[in-house]
Amino acid sequence: MSPRRNRPRGGVSNGNGRVAEGRRSIGLESTESWRGEEWAVRRVSGGAAGKPYRCPGCDQLLPPGTPHVVAWQRDGDVDDRRHWHGPCWSARDRRAPRAQRSRNAPRY
């Protein structure tokens, strides 16, 4: 049996061994800056996700048991938490808000 691999613990690494700028890790929660505001970000494992949520990034359903990201503004209320897919949270700057249309609305 080969020995266990030791991996560094700490913040999110940007590839060169340093913690990525704009992120601070506090226990299971990290703080990220986005659009000039501080956001509390918590990664949730699939086993801890017990009910369905709607992702604000893609407007798709997050079924129970899906690992995801919970984010809310640091100075905001805990009731303002939003549950995102991991890739949607990572691509939040590249996503434009989607217009909600009724089924029969024209696309132009």
mmCIF file with all atom_site columns, C-alpha atoms in Angstrom:
data_model
loop_
_atom_site.group_PDB
_atom_site.id
_atom_site.type_symbol
_atom_site.label_atom_id
_atom_site.label_alt_id
_atom_site.label_comp_id
_atom_site.label_asym_id
_atom_site.label_entity_id
_atom_site.label_seq_id
_atom_site.pdbx_PDB_ins_code
_atom_site.Cartn_x
_atom_site.Cartn_y
_atom_site.Cartn_z
_atom_site.occupancy
_atom_site.B_iso_or_equiv
_atom_site.pdbx_formal_charge
_atom_site.auth_seq_id
_atom_site.auth_comp_id
_atom_site.auth_asym_id
_atom_site.auth_atom_id
_atom_site.pdbx_PDB_model_num
ATOM 1   C CA . MET A 1 1   ? 0.000   0.000  0.000   1.00 0.00 ? 1   MET A CA 1
ATOM 2   C CA . SER A 1 2   ? 1.361   3.428  -0.898  1.00 0.00 ? 2   SER A CA 1
ATOM 3   C CA . PRO A 1 3   ? 1.408   6.222  1.671   1.00 0.00 ? 3   PRO A CA 1
ATOM 4   C CA . ARG A 1 4   ? -1.364  8.790  1.838   1.00 0.00 ? 4   ARG A CA 1
ATOM 5   C CA . ARG A 1 5   ? -0.908  11.957 -0.200  1.00 0.00 ? 5   ARG A CA 1
ATOM 6   C CA . ASN A 1 6   ? -0.699  15.087 1.855   1.00 0.00 ? 6   ASN A CA 1
ATOM 7   C CA . ARG A 1 7   ? -2.518  18.044 0.407   1.00 0.00 ? 7   ARG A CA 1
ATOM 8   C CA . PRO A 1 8   ? -2.205  21.606 1.653   1.00 0.00 ? 8   PRO A CA 1
ATOM 9   C CA . ARG A 1 9   ? -5.124  22.921 3.659   1.00 0.00 ? 9   ARG A CA 1
ATOM 10  C CA . GLY A 1 10  ? -6.348  26.454 3.594   1.00 0.00 ? 10  GLY A CA 1
ATOM 11  C CA . GLY A 1 11  ? -7.967  28.830 1.138   1.00 0.00 ? 11  GLY A CA 1
ATOM 12  C CA . VAL A 1 12  ? -8.692  28.318 -2.501  1.00 0.00 ? 12  VAL A CA 1
ATOM 13  C CA . SER A 1 13  ? -5.460  28.078 -4.422  1.00 0.00 ? 13  SER A CA 1
ATOM 14  C CA . ASN A 1 14  ? -4.947  29.825 -7.736  1.00 0.00 ? 14  ASN A CA 1
ATOM 15  C CA . GLY A 1 15  ? -2.435  27.264 -8.950  1.00 0.00 ? 15  GLY A CA 1
ATOM 16  C CA . ASN A 1 16  ? 0.806   28.735 -7.665  1.00 0.00 ? 16  ASN A CA 1
ATOM 17  C CA . GLY A 1 17  ? 0.317   27.822 -4.009  1.00 0.00 ? 17  GLY A CA 1
ATOM 18  C CA . ARG A 1 18  ? -1.227  31.122 -2.959  1.00 0.00 ? 18  ARG A CA 1
ATOM 19  C CA . VAL A 1 19  ? -4.785  31.863 -1.935  1.00 0.00 ? 19  VAL A CA 1
ATOM 20  C CA . ALA A 1 20  ? -6.711  33.483 -4.781  1.00 0.00 ? 20  ALA A CA 1
ATOM 21  C CA . GLU A 1 21  ? -7.177  37.235 -4.470  1.00 0.00 ? 21  GLU A CA 1
ATOM 22  C CA . GLY A 1 22  ? -10.659 38.336 -3.426  1.00 0.00 ? 22  GLY A CA 1
ATOM 23  C CA . ARG A 1 23  ? -11.309 35.192 -1.391  1.00 0.00 ? 23  ARG A CA 1
ATOM 24  C CA . ARG A 1 24  ? -10.912 34.659 2.338   1.00 0.00 ? 24  ARG A CA 1
ATOM 25  C CA . SER A 1 25  ? -11.694 31.358 3.969   1.00 0.00 ? 25  SER A CA 1
ATOM 26  C CA . ILE A 1 26  ? -13.425 31.301 7.352   1.00 0.00 ? 26  ILE A CA 1
ATOM 27  C CA . GLY A 1 27  ? -14.039 27.704 8.413   1.00 0.00 ? 27  GLY A CA 1
ATOM 28  C CA . LEU A 1 28  ? -16.525 26.105 6.031   1.00 0.00 ? 28  LEU A CA 1
ATOM 29  C CA . GLU A 1 29  ? -17.479 29.514 4.692   1.00 0.00 ? 29  GLU A CA 1
ATOM 30  C CA . SER A 1 30  ? -15.435 31.735 2.433   1.00 0.00 ? 30  SER A CA 1
ATOM 31  C CA . THR A 1 31  ? -15.824 35.385 1.535   1.00 0.00 ? 31  THR A CA 1
ATOM 32  C CA . GLU A 1 32  ? -15.616 36.482 -2.098  1.00 0.00 ? 32  GLU A CA 1
ATOM 33  C CA . SER A 1 33  ? -15.912 39.935 -3.581  1.00 0.00 ? 33  SER A CA 1
ATOM 34  C CA . TRP A 1 34  ? -18.221 40.317 -6.578  1.00 0.00 ? 34  TRP A CA 1
ATOM 35  C CA . ARG A 1 35  ? -19.469 43.556 -8.130  1.00 0.00 ? 35  ARG A CA 1
ATOM 36  C CA . GLY A 1 36  ? -17.881 45.556 -5.332  1.00 0.00 ? 36  GLY A CA 1
ATOM 37  C CA . GLU A 1 37  ? -19.695 43.676 -2.541  1.00 0.00 ? 37  GLU A CA 1
ATOM 38  C CA . GLU A 1 38  ? -18.606 40.989 -0.100  1.00 0.00 ? 38  GLU A CA 1
ATOM 39  C CA . TRP A 1 39  ? -20.404 37.645 -0.486  1.00 0.00 ? 39  TRP A CA 1
ATOM 40  C CA . ALA A 1 40  ? -20.419 34.760 1.957   1.00 0.00 ? 40  ALA A CA 1
ATOM 41  C CA . VAL A 1 41  ? -20.043 31.508 0.014   1.00 0.00 ? 41  VAL A CA 1
ATOM 42  C CA . ARG A 1 42  ? -20.580 28.007 1.348   1.00 0.00 ? 42  ARG A CA 1
ATOM 43  C CA . ARG A 1 43  ? -20.109 24.805 -0.648  1.00 0.00 ? 43  ARG A CA 1
ATOM 44  C CA . VAL A 1 44  ? -22.751 22.185 0.146   1.00 0.00 ? 44  VAL A CA 1
ATOM 45  C CA . SER A 1 45  ? -22.150 18.478 -0.447  1.00 0.00 ? 45  SER A CA 1
ATOM 46  C CA . GLY A 1 46  ? -24.743 16.312 -2.115  1.00 0.00 ? 46  GLY A CA 1
ATOM 47  C CA . GLY A 1 47  ? -25.589 14.499 1.117   1.00 0.00 ? 47  GLY A CA 1
ATOM 48  C CA . ALA A 1 48  ? -26.349 17.763 2.905   1.00 0.00 ? 48  ALA A CA 1
ATOM 49  C CA . ALA A 1 49  ? -28.688 19.046 0.174   1.00 0.00 ? 49  ALA A CA 1
ATOM 50  C CA . GLY A 1 50  ? -32.107 17.808 1.222   1.00 0.00 ? 50  GLY A CA 1
ATOM 51  C CA . LYS A 1 51  ? -34.606 19.798 -0.821  1.00 0.00 ? 51  LYS A CA 1
ATOM 52  C CA . PRO A 1 52  ? -34.871 21.249 -4.330  1.00 0.00 ? 52  PRO A CA 1
ATOM 53  C CA . TYR A 1 53  ? -33.754 24.806 -5.116  1.00 0.00 ? 53  TYR A CA 1
ATOM 54  C CA . ARG A 1 54  ? -33.777 26.980 -8.239  1.00 0.00 ? 54  ARG A CA 1
ATOM 55  C CA . CYS A 1 55  ? -30.386 28.211 -9.489  1.00 0.00 ? 55  CYS A CA 1
ATOM 56  C CA . PRO A 1 56  ? -30.448 31.964 -10.240 1.00 0.00 ? 56  PRO A CA 1
ATOM 57  C CA . GLY A 1 57  ? -27.652 31.562 -12.800 1.00 0.00 ? 57  GLY A CA 1
ATOM 58  C CA . CYS A 1 58  ? -29.406 29.225 -15.217 1.00 0.00 ? 58  CYS A CA 1
ATOM 59  C CA . ASP A 1 59  ? -32.943 29.181 -13.758 1.00 0.00 ? 59  ASP A CA 1
ATOM 60  C CA . GLN A 1 60  ? -32.846 25.370 -13.621 1.00 0.00 ? 60  GLN A CA 1
ATOM 61  C CA . LEU A 1 61  ? -33.889 23.165 -10.720 1.00 0.00 ? 61  LEU A CA 1
ATOM 62  C CA . LEU A 1 62  ? -31.255 21.848 -8.296  1.00 0.00 ? 62  LEU A CA 1
ATOM 63  C CA . PRO A 1 63  ? -32.677 18.454 -7.281  1.00 0.00 ? 63  PRO A CA 1
ATOM 64  C CA . PRO A 1 64  ? -32.137 17.126 -3.741  1.00 0.00 ? 64  PRO A CA 1
ATOM 65  C CA . GLY A 1 65  ? -28.768 15.432 -3.311  1.00 0.00 ? 65  GLY A CA 1
ATOM 66  C CA . THR A 1 66  ? -26.949 17.700 -5.778  1.00 0.00 ? 66  THR A CA 1
ATOM 67  C CA . PRO A 1 67  ? -23.749 19.397 -4.562  1.00 0.00 ? 67  PRO A CA 1
ATOM 68  C CA . HIS A 1 68  ? -24.035 23.163 -4.979  1.00 0.00 ? 68  HIS A CA 1
ATOM 69  C CA . VAL A 1 69  ? -22.949 26.603 -3.731  1.00 0.00 ? 69  VAL A CA 1
ATOM 70  C CA . VAL A 1 70  ? -24.913 28.785 -1.315  1.00 0.00 ? 70  VAL A CA 1
ATOM 71  C CA . ALA A 1 71  ? -24.127 32.507 -1.546  1.00 0.00 ? 71  ALA A CA 1
ATOM 72  C CA . TRP A 1 72  ? -25.475 35.630 0.137   1.00 0.00 ? 72  TRP A CA 1
ATOM 73  C CA . GLN A 1 73  ? -24.293 39.182 0.644   1.00 0.00 ? 73  GLN A CA 1
ATOM 74  C CA . ARG A 1 74  ? -22.147 39.525 3.743   1.00 0.00 ? 74  ARG A CA 1
ATOM 75  C CA . ASP A 1 75  ? -24.076 42.562 4.997   1.00 0.00 ? 75  ASP A CA 1
ATOM 76  C CA . GLY A 1 76  ? -27.438 41.163 3.863   1.00 0.00 ? 76  GLY A CA 1
ATOM 77  C CA . ASP A 1 77  ? -29.967 38.971 5.610   1.00 0.00 ? 77  ASP A CA 1
ATOM 78  C CA . VAL A 1 78  ? -29.577 35.194 5.811   1.00 0.00 ? 78  VAL A CA 1
ATOM 79  C CA . ASP A 1 79  ? -32.998 34.933 4.124   1.00 0.00 ? 79  ASP A CA 1
ATOM 80  C CA . ASP A 1 80  ? -31.351 36.340 0.971   1.00 0.00 ? 80  ASP A CA 1
ATOM 81  C CA . ARG A 1 81  ? -29.310 33.149 0.432   1.00 0.00 ? 81  ARG A CA 1
ATOM 82  C CA . ARG A 1 82  ? -29.281 31.799 -3.102  1.00 0.00 ? 82  ARG A CA 1
ATOM 83  C CA . HIS A 1 83  ? -28.402 28.244 -4.130  1.00 0.00 ? 83  HIS A CA 1
ATOM 84  C CA . TRP A 1 84  ? -26.277 28.037 -7.298  1.00 0.00 ? 84  TRP A CA 1
ATOM 85  C CA . HIS A 1 85  ? -24.822 25.222 -9.387  1.00 0.00 ? 85  HIS A CA 1
ATOM 86  C CA . GLY A 1 86  ? -21.048 25.257 -8.916  1.00 0.00 ? 86  GLY A CA 1
ATOM 87  C CA . PRO A 1 87  ? -20.316 26.069 -12.589 1.00 0.00 ? 87  PRO A CA 1
ATOM 88  C CA . CYS A 1 88  ? -23.035 28.766 -12.628 1.00 0.00 ? 88  CYS A CA 1
ATOM 89  C CA . TRP A 1 89  ? -21.464 30.458 -9.595  1.00 0.00 ? 89  TRP A CA 1
ATOM 90  C CA . SER A 1 90  ? -18.029 30.283 -11.242 1.00 0.00 ? 90  SER A CA 1
ATOM 91  C CA . ALA A 1 91  ? -19.419 31.813 -14.474 1.00 0.00 ? 91  ALA A CA 1
ATOM 92  C CA . ARG A 1 92  ? -21.623 34.456 -12.819 1.00 0.00 ? 92  ARG A CA 1
ATOM 93  C CA . ASP A 1 93  ? -19.720 37.313 -14.495 1.00 0.00 ? 93  ASP A CA 1
ATOM 94  C CA . ARG A 1 94  ? -20.240 35.828 -17.955 1.00 0.00 ? 94  ARG A CA 1
ATOM 95  C CA . ARG A 1 95  ? -23.970 35.265 -17.511 1.00 0.00 ? 95  ARG A CA 1
ATOM 96  C CA . ALA A 1 96  ? -26.463 37.957 -18.408 1.00 0.00 ? 96  ALA A CA 1
ATOM 97  C CA . PRO A 1 97  ? -29.800 38.091 -16.609 1.00 0.00 ? 97  PRO A CA 1
ATOM 98  C CA . ARG A 1 98  ? -32.346 36.153 -18.571 1.00 0.00 ? 98  ARG A CA 1
ATOM 99  C CA . ALA A 1 99  ? -35.647 37.780 -19.408 1.00 0.00 ? 99  ALA A CA 1
ATOM 100 C CA . GLN A 1 100 ? -38.590 35.778 -18.188 1.00 0.00 ? 100 GLN A CA 1
ATOM 101 C CA . ARG A 1 101 ? -41.147 35.283 -20.954 1.00 0.00 ? 101 ARG A CA 1
ATOM 102 C CA . SER A 1 102 ? -44.474 33.614 -21.029 1.00 0.00 ? 102 SER A CA 1
ATOM 103 C CA . ARG A 1 103 ? -44.849 30.588 -23.247 1.00 0.00 ? 103 ARG A CA 1
ATOM 104 C CA . ASN A 1 104 ? -46.571 32.471 -26.080 1.00 0.00 ? 104 ASN A CA 1
ATOM 105 C CA . ALA A 1 105 ? -44.388 35.602 -25.997 1.00 0.00 ? 105 ALA A CA 1
ATOM 106 C CA . PRO A 1 106 ? -42.439 36.426 -29.158 1.00 0.00 ? 106 PRO A CA 1
ATOM 107 C CA . ARG A 1 107 ? -38.671 35.922 -29.014 1.00 0.00 ? 107 ARG A CA 1
ATOM 108 C CA . TYR A 1 108 ? -37.752 39.194 -30.733 1.00 0.00 ? 108 TYR A CA 1
#
